[in-house]
Coordinates of C-alpha atoms in Angstrom, one line a residue:
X1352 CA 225.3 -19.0 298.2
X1353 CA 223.3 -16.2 298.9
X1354 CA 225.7 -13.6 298.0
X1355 CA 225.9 -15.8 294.5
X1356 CA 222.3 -15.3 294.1
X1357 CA 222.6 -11.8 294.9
X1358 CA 224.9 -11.4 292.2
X1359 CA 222.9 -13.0 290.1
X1360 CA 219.8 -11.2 290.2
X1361 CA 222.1 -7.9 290.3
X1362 CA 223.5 -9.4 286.6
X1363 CA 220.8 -10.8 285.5
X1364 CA 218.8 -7.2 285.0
X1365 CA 222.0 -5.6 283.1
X1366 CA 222.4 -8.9 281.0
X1367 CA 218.8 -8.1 279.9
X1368 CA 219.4 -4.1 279.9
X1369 CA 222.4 -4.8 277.0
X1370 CA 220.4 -7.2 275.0
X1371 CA 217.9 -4.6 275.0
X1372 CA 220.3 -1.7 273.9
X1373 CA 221.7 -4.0 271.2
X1374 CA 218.7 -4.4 269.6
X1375 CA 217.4 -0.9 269.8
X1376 CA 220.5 -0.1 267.9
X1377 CA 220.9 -3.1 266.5
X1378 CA 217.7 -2.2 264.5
X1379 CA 219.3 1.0 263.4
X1380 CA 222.3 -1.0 262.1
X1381 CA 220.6 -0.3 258.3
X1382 CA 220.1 3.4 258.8
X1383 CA 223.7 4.0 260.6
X1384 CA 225.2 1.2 257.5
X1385 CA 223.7 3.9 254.8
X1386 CA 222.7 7.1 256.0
X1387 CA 220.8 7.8 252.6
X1388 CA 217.0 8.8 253.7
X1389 CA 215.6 6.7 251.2
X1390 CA 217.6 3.7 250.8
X1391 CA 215.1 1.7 253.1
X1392 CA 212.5 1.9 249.9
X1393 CA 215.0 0.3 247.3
X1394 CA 214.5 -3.1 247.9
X1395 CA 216.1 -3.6 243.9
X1396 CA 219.3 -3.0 245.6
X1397 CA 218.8 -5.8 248.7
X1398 CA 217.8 -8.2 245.9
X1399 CA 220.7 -7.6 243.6
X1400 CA 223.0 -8.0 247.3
X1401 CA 224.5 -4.5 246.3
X1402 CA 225.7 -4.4 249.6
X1403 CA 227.5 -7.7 249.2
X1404 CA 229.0 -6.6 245.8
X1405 CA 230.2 -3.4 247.4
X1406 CA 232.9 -5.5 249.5
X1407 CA 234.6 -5.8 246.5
X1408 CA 234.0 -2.5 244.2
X1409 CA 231.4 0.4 244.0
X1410 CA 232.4 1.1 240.8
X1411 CA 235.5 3.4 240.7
X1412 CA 236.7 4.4 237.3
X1413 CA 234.0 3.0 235.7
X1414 CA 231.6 5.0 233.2
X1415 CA 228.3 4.6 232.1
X1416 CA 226.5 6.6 229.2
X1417 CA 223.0 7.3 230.0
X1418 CA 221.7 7.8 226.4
X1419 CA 218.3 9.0 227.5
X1420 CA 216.5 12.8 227.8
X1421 CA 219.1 13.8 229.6
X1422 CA 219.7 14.3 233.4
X1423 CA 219.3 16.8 235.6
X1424 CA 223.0 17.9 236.5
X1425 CA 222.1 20.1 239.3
X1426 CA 220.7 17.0 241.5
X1427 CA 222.5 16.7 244.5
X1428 CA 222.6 12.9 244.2
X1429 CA 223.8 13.3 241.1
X1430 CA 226.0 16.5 241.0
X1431 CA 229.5 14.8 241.4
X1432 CA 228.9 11.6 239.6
X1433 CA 229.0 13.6 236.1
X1434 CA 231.7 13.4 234.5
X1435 CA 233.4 16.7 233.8
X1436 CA 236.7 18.5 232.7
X1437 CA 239.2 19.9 235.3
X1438 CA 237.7 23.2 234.2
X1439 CA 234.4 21.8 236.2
X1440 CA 232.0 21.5 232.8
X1441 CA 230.6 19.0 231.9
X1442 CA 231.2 16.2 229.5
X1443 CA 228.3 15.5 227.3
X1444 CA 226.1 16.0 224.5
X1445 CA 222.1 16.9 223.4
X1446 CA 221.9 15.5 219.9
X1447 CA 218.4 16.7 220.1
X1448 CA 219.0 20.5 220.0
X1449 CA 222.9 19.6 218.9
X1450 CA 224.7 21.8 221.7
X1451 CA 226.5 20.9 224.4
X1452 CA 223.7 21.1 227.1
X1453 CA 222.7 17.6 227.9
X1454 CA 219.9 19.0 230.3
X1455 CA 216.8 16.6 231.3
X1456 CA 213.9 18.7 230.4
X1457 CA 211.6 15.0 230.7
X1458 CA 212.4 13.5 234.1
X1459 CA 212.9 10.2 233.2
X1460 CA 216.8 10.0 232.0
X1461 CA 217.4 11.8 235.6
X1462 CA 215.3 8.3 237.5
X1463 CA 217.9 5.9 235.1
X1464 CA 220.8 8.1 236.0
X1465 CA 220.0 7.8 240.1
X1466 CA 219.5 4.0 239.5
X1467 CA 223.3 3.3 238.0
X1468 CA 224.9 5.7 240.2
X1469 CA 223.3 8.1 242.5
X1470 CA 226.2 8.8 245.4
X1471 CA 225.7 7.0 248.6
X1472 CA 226.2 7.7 251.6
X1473 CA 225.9 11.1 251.3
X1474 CA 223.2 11.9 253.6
X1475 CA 220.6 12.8 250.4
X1476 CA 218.4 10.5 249.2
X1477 CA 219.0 7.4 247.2
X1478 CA 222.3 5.2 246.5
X1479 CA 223.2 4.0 243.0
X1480 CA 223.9 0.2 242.2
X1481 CA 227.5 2.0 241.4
X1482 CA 227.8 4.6 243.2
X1483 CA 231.6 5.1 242.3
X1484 CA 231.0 5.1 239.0
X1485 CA 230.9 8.2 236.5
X1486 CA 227.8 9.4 234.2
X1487 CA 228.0 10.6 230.8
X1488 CA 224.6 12.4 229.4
X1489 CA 223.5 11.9 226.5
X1490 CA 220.4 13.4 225.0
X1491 CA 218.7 11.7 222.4
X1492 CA 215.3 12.2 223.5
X1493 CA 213.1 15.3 223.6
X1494 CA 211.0 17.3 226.3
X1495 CA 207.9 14.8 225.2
X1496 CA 210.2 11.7 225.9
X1497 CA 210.4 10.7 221.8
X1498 CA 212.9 10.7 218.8
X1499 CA 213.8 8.6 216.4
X1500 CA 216.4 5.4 215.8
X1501 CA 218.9 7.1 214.2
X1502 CA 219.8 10.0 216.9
X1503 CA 219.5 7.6 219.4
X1504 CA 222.5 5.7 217.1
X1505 CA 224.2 8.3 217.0
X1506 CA 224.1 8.8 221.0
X1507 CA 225.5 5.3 221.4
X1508 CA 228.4 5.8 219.2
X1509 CA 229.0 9.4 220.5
X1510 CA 229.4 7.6 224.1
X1511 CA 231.5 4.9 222.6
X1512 CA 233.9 7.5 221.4
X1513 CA 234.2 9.6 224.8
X1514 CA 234.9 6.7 227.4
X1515 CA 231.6 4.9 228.3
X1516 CA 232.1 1.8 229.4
X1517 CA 228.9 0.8 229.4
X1518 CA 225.7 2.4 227.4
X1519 CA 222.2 2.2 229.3
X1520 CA 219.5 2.9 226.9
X1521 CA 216.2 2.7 228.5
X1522 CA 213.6 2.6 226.0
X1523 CA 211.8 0.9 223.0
X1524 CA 210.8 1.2 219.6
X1525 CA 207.3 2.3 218.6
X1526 CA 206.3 0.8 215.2
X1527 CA 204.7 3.7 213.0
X1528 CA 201.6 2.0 212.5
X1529 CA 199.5 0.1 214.7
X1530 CA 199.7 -3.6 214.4
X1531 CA 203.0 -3.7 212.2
X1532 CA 206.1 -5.4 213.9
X1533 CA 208.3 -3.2 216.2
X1534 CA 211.8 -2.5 215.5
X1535 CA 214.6 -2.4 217.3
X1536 CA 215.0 1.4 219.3
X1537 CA 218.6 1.0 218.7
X1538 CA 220.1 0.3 215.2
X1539 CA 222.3 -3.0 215.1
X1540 CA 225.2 -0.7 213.6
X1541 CA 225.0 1.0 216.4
X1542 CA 225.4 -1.9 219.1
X1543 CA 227.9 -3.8 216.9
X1544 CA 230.5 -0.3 216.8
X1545 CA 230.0 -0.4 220.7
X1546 CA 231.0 -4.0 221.1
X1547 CA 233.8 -3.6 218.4
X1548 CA 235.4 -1.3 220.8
X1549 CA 235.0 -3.6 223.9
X1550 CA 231.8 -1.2 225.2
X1551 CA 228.6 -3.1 226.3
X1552 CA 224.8 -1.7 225.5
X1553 CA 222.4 -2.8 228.2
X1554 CA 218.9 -1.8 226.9
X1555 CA 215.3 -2.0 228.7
X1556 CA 213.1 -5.0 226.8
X1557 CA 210.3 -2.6 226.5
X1558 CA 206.9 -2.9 228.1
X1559 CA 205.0 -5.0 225.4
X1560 CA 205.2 -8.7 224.1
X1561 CA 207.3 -9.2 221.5
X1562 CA 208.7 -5.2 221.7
X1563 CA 212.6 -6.5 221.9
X1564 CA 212.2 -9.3 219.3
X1565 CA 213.6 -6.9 216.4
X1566 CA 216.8 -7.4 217.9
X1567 CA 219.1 -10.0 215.7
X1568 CA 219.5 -12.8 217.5
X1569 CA 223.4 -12.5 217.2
X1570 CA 223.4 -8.7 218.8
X1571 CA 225.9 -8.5 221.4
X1572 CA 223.1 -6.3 223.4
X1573 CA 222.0 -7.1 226.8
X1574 CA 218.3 -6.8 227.2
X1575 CA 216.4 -6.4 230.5
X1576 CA 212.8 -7.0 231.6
X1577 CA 211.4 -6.4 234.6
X1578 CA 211.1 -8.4 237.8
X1579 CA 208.5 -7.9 241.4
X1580 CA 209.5 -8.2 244.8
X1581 CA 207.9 -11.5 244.3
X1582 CA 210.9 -12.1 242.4
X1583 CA 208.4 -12.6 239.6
X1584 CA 208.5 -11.8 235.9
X1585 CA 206.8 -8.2 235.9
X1586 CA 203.3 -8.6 234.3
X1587 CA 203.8 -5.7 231.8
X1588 CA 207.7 -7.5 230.6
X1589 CA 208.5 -10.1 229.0
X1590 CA 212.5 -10.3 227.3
X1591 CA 212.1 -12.1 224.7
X1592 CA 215.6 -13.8 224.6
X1593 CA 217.0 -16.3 226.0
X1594 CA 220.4 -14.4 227.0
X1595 CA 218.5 -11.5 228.5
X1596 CA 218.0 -10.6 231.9
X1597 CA 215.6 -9.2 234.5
X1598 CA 216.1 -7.4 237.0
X1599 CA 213.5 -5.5 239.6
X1600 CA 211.8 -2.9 237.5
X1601 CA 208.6 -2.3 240.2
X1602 CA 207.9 0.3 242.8
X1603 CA 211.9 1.7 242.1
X1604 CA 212.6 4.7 243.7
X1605 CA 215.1 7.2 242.2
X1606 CA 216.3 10.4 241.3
X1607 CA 213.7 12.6 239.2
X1608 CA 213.3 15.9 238.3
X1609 CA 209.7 17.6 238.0
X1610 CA 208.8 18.8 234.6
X1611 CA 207.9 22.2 234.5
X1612 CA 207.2 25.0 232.5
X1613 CA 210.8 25.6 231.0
X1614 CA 213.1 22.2 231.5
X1615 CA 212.9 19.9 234.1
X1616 CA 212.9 21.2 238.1
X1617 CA 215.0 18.6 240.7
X1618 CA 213.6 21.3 243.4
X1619 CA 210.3 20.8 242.8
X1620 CA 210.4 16.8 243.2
X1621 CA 213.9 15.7 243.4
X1622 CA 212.5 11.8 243.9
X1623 CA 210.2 9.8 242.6
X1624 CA 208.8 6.3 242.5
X1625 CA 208.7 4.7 239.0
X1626 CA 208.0 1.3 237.5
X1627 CA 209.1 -0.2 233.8
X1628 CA 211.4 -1.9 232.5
X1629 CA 213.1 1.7 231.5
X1630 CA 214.3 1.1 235.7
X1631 CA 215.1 -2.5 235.5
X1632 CA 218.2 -1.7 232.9
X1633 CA 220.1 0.4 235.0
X1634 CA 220.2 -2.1 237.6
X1635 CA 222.2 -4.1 235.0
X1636 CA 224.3 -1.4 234.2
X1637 CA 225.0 -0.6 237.6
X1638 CA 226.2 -4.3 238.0
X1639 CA 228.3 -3.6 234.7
X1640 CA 230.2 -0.9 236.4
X1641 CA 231.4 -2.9 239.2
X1642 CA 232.5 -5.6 236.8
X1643 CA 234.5 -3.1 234.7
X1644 CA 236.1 -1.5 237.6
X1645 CA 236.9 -4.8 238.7
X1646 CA 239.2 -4.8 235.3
X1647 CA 236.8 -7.3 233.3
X1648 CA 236.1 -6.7 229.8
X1649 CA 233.0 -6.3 227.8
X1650 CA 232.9 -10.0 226.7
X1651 CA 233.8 -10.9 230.6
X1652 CA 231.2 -8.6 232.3
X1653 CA 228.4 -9.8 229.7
X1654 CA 229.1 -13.3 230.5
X1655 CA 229.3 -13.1 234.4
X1656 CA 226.1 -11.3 234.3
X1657 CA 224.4 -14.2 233.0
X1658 CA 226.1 -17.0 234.6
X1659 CA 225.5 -14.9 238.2
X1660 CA 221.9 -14.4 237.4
X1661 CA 219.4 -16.6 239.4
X1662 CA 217.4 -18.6 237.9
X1663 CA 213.2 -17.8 237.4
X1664 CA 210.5 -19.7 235.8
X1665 CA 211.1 -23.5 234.5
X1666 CA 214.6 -24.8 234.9
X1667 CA 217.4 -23.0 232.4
X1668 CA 217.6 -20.0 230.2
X1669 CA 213.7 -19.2 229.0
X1670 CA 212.1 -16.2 226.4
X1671 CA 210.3 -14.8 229.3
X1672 CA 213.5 -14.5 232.3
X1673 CA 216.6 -14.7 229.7
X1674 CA 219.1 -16.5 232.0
X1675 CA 217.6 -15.2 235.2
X1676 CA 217.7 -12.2 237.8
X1677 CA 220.5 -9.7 238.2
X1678 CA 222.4 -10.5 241.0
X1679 CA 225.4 -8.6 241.1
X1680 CA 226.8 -10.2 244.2
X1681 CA 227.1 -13.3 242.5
X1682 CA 228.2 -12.4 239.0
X1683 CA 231.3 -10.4 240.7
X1684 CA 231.9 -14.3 241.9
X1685 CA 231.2 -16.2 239.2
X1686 CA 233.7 -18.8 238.3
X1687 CA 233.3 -18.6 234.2
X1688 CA 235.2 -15.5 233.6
X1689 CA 238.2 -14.7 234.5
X1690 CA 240.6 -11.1 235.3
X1691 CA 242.0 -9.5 232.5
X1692 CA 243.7 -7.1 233.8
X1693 CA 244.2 -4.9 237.1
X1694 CA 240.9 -3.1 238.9
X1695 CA 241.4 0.7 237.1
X1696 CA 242.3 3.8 239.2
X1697 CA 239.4 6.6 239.0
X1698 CA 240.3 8.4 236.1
X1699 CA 240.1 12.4 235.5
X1700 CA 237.8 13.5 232.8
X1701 CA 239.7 15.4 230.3
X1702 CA 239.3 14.4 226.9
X1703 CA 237.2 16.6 224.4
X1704 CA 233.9 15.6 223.6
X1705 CA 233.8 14.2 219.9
X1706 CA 232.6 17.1 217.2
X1707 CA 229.2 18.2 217.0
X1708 CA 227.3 18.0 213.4
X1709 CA 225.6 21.3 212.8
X1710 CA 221.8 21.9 213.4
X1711 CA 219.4 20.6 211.3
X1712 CA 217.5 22.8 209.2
X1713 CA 214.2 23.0 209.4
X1714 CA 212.2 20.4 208.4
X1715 CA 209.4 21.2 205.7
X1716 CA 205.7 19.7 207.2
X1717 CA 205.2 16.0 206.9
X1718 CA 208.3 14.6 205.2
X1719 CA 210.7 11.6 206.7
X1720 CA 212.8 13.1 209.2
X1721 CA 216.2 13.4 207.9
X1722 CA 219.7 14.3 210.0
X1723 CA 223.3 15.0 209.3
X1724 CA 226.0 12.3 209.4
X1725 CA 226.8 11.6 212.9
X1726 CA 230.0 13.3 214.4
X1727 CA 232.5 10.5 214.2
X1728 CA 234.4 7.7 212.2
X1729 CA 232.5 4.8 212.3
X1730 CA 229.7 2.4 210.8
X1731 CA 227.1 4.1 208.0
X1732 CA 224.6 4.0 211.0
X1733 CA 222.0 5.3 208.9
X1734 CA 221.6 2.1 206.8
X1735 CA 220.4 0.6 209.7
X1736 CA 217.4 3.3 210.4
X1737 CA 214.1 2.8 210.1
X1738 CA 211.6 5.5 210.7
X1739 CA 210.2 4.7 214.2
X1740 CA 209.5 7.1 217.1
X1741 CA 211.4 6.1 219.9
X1742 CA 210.1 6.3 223.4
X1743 CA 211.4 5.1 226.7
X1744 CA 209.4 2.1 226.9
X1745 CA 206.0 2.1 224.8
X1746 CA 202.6 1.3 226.7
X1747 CA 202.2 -1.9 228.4
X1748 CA 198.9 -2.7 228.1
X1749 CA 195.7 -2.4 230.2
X1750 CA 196.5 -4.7 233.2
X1751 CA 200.1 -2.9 234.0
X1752 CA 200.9 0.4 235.5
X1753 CA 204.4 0.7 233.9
X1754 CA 207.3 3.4 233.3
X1755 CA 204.5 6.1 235.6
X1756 CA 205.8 7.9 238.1
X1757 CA 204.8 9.9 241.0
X1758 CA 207.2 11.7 243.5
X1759 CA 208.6 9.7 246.2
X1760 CA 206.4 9.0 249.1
X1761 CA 207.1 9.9 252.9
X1762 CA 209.7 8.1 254.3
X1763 CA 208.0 5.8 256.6
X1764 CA 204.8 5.4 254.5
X1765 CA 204.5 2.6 252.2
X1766 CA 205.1 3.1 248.4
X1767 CA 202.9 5.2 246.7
X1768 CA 200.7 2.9 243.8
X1769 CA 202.2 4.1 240.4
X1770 CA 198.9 5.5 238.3
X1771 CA 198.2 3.4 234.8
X1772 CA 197.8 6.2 232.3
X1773 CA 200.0 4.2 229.6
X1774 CA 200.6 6.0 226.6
X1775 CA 202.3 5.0 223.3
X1776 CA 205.1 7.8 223.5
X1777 CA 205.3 9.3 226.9
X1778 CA 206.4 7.2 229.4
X1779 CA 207.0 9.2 232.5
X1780 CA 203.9 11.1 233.7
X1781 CA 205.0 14.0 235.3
X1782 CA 201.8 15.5 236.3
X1783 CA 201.1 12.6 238.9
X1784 CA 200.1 14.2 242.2
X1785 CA 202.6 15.1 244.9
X1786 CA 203.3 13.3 248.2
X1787 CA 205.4 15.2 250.3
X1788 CA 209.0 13.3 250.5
X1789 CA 209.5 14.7 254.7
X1790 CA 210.8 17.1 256.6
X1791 CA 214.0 18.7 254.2
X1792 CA 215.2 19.3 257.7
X1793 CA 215.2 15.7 258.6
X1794 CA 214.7 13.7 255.8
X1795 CA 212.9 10.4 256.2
X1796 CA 212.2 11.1 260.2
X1797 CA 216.0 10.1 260.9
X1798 CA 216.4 12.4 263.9
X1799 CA 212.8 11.5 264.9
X1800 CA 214.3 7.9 265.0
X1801 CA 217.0 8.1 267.0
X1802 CA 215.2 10.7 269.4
X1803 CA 213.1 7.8 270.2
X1804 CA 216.2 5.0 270.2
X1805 CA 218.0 7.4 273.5
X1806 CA 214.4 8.0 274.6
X1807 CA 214.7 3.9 275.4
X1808 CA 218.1 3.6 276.0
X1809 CA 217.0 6.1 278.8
X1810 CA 214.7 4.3 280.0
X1811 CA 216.7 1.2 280.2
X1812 CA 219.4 3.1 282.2
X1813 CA 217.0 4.4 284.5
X1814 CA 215.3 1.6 285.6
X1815 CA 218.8 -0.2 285.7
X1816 CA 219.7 2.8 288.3
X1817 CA 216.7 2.1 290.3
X1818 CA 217.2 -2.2 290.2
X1819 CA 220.9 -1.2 291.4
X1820 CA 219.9 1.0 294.6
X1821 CA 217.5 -1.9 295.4
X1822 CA 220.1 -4.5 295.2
X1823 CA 222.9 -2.4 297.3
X1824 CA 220.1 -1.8 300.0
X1825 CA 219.1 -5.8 299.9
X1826 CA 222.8 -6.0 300.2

């Protein structure tokens, strides 16, 4: 018996020594599961249950158009999602300068881009909701973060006609004179050639009541407003449609690019933390992806976005939630759609891009901006243009700080407040102060971490060592 007890108490100690170890590494479970620095800040993708949805597909052989200002395509979280020709160049467009450059020179196309499909598990930064999927730029919007309808149609068609399977267009209508109704940012022609051709458009709702409403209520587009950690509607973002979505649009951190003298510098500030609905979209696009490389169709992934989404605010589909919050777990699931055809291979990029109409002459001061046909065979998109100056998102009002950013914080400090300093055509402010993102060495304090994890497991061992000569000696 008292050998038993002996035993016991010589157990007992190593029992408590493993449960100890388990949980100091236990805890690091969700650094070793991603070893992205910054994925701990993007709670969007825990409440979407990306991680969930990844069981089944990341995304492969998707593609998703980011018709946008462009995106940076030297990131390195963004570098190998591009699409691009076995030669190595790129595949895209700027319909703003009409070249072949789709370059950020803004910042805020680059934050969409990381959002859909940053690469993960790469030991940089962020991951994407799809982080198998490909990007095609598309530049629609200038330096200053503002066109007009009718590129921005042309953009969406342009993507239609080089493989997107999904076109994320994160911005909204301005209406050219205060008080008069807004418009929609994207022309119904537009939308409507997309679907045609089995492509979905998922566009941001905008940051002001009633700023999606110029959207027919027939349009096969899927609008997104914003949601909090709260799982709230997003004070600045409303939907405005019944069959719309939100998704979490608050504190999102993301790829960015720093604007600077000449174009837009990922050096300088290659992450930043950004709220609008302009960042809720691409969640829903990400969540496309899977569902097309799962082998749905547009029709299919539309539907099982909605009937996967959780429901928010008063029981059913409302104006202010649409049918509810991405979940992209649960829409991969849902029950109302069903396989079409087998999950696609990942393809290789090698199609030409679609012709480019030649540059615009100059305009003479003042008159209605005019531009050529757009480069393809398809709807007379300019019957459905109205002169608007399109932004990503428009201002949100006093009370909201929306579509700011600022450059992502330190690792372990808590997200940085996003300054209100809305504006009616600039959405991403890219003079916010810098916070320094941690030690390029060791980003996000990993190593410091898991010096301090074998520091205890040390310990434990130790002191194990010591119980263990006591015990033989009692022996």
């Amino acid at each position: 018996m008292g050998g038993g007890r002996r035993a016991e108490r010589r157990w007992g100690p190593v029992t408590v020594a493993a449960v100890v170890l388990v949980a100091l590494f236990g805890a690091g479970s969700a650094w070793a599961a991603s070893n992205d620095p910054y994925r701990d800040q993007q709670w969007g993708l825990d409440r979407i249950r990306v991680d969930e949805a990844w069981t089944s597909t990341r995304g492969d052989g998707a593609v998703v158009a980011i018709v946008d200002t462009g995106i940076s395509l030297s990131h390195p979280d963004l570098f190998d999602r591009i699409t691009k020709r076995p030669d190595g160049s790129v595949i895209g467009i700027d319909l703003v300068d009409d070249d072949l450059d789709p370059s950020d020179e803004h910042g805020h196309g680059t934050l969409v881009a990381g959002i859909v499909a940053a690469a993960a598990d790469n030991g940089v930064g962020i991951a994407g909701v799809a982080p198998g999927a490909r990007l095609l730029p598309v530049r629609v919007l200038d330096a200053d973060g503002s066109g007009d309808s009718e590129t921005v149609g042309r953009g969406v068609i342009w993507a239609v006609d080089n493989g997107a399977d999904v076109v994320n267009v994160s911005l909204e209508s301005v209406a050219p004179e205060a008080g008069e109704p807004a418009v929609p940012g994207v022309p119904d022609a537009a939308i409507r050639y997309a679907a045609d051709r089995g492509v979905l458009v998922v566009a941001a709702a905008g940051n002001r009541p009633g700023s999606a409403a110029g959207y027919p209520a027939d349009s096969p587009i899927v609008l997104v407003g914003a949601s909090d950690r709260d799982d709230q509607r997003a004070s600045f973002s409303t939907v405005d449609r019944r069959d719309g979505l939100v998704a979490p649009g608050v504190a999102i951190t993301s790829t960015w690019c720093r604007r600077v003298e000449r174009g837009c510098d990922p050096a300088a500030s290659p992450y930043g933390v950004a709220e609008g609905t302009s960042f809720a979209a691409p969640h829903v696009s990400g969540a496309a992806a899977l569902l097309f490389a799962r082998g749905y169709d547009a029709v299919e992934v539309r539907q099982r976005l909605l009937d996967g989404a959780v429901d928010l605010g008063p029981p059913g589909p409302d104006p202010e939630h649409g049918a509810g919050r991405l979940d992209a777990a649960a829409s991969l699931n849902a029950a109302s759609a069903r396989t079409t055809s087998a999950p696609r291979p990942t393809p290789e990029p090698t199609r030409e891009p679609a012709p480019v109409a030649a540059p615009r002459a100059p305009a003479e001061p003042a008159p209605a901006p005019t531009t050529p046909a757009p480069p393809h065979e398809g709807p007379d998109a300019e019957a459905a243009i109205t002169d608007v100056v399109v932004a990503p998102d428009g201002s949100p009002g006093d009370d909201a700080a929306a579509d700011e950013v600022t450059p992502a914080p330190a690792l372990d400090a808590a997200p940085v407040e996003v300054p209100s300093e809305p504006s009616p055509t600039v959405l991403v402010h890219g003079d916010a102060a810098p916070v320094a993102a941690g030690d390029p060495a060791d980003p996000g304090g990993v190593g410091a971490r898991t010096s301090l994890q074998l520091l205890a497991a040390l310990l434990v061992m130790t002191a194990m060592a010591c119980w263990s000569s006591a015990a033989r000696r009692e022996v």
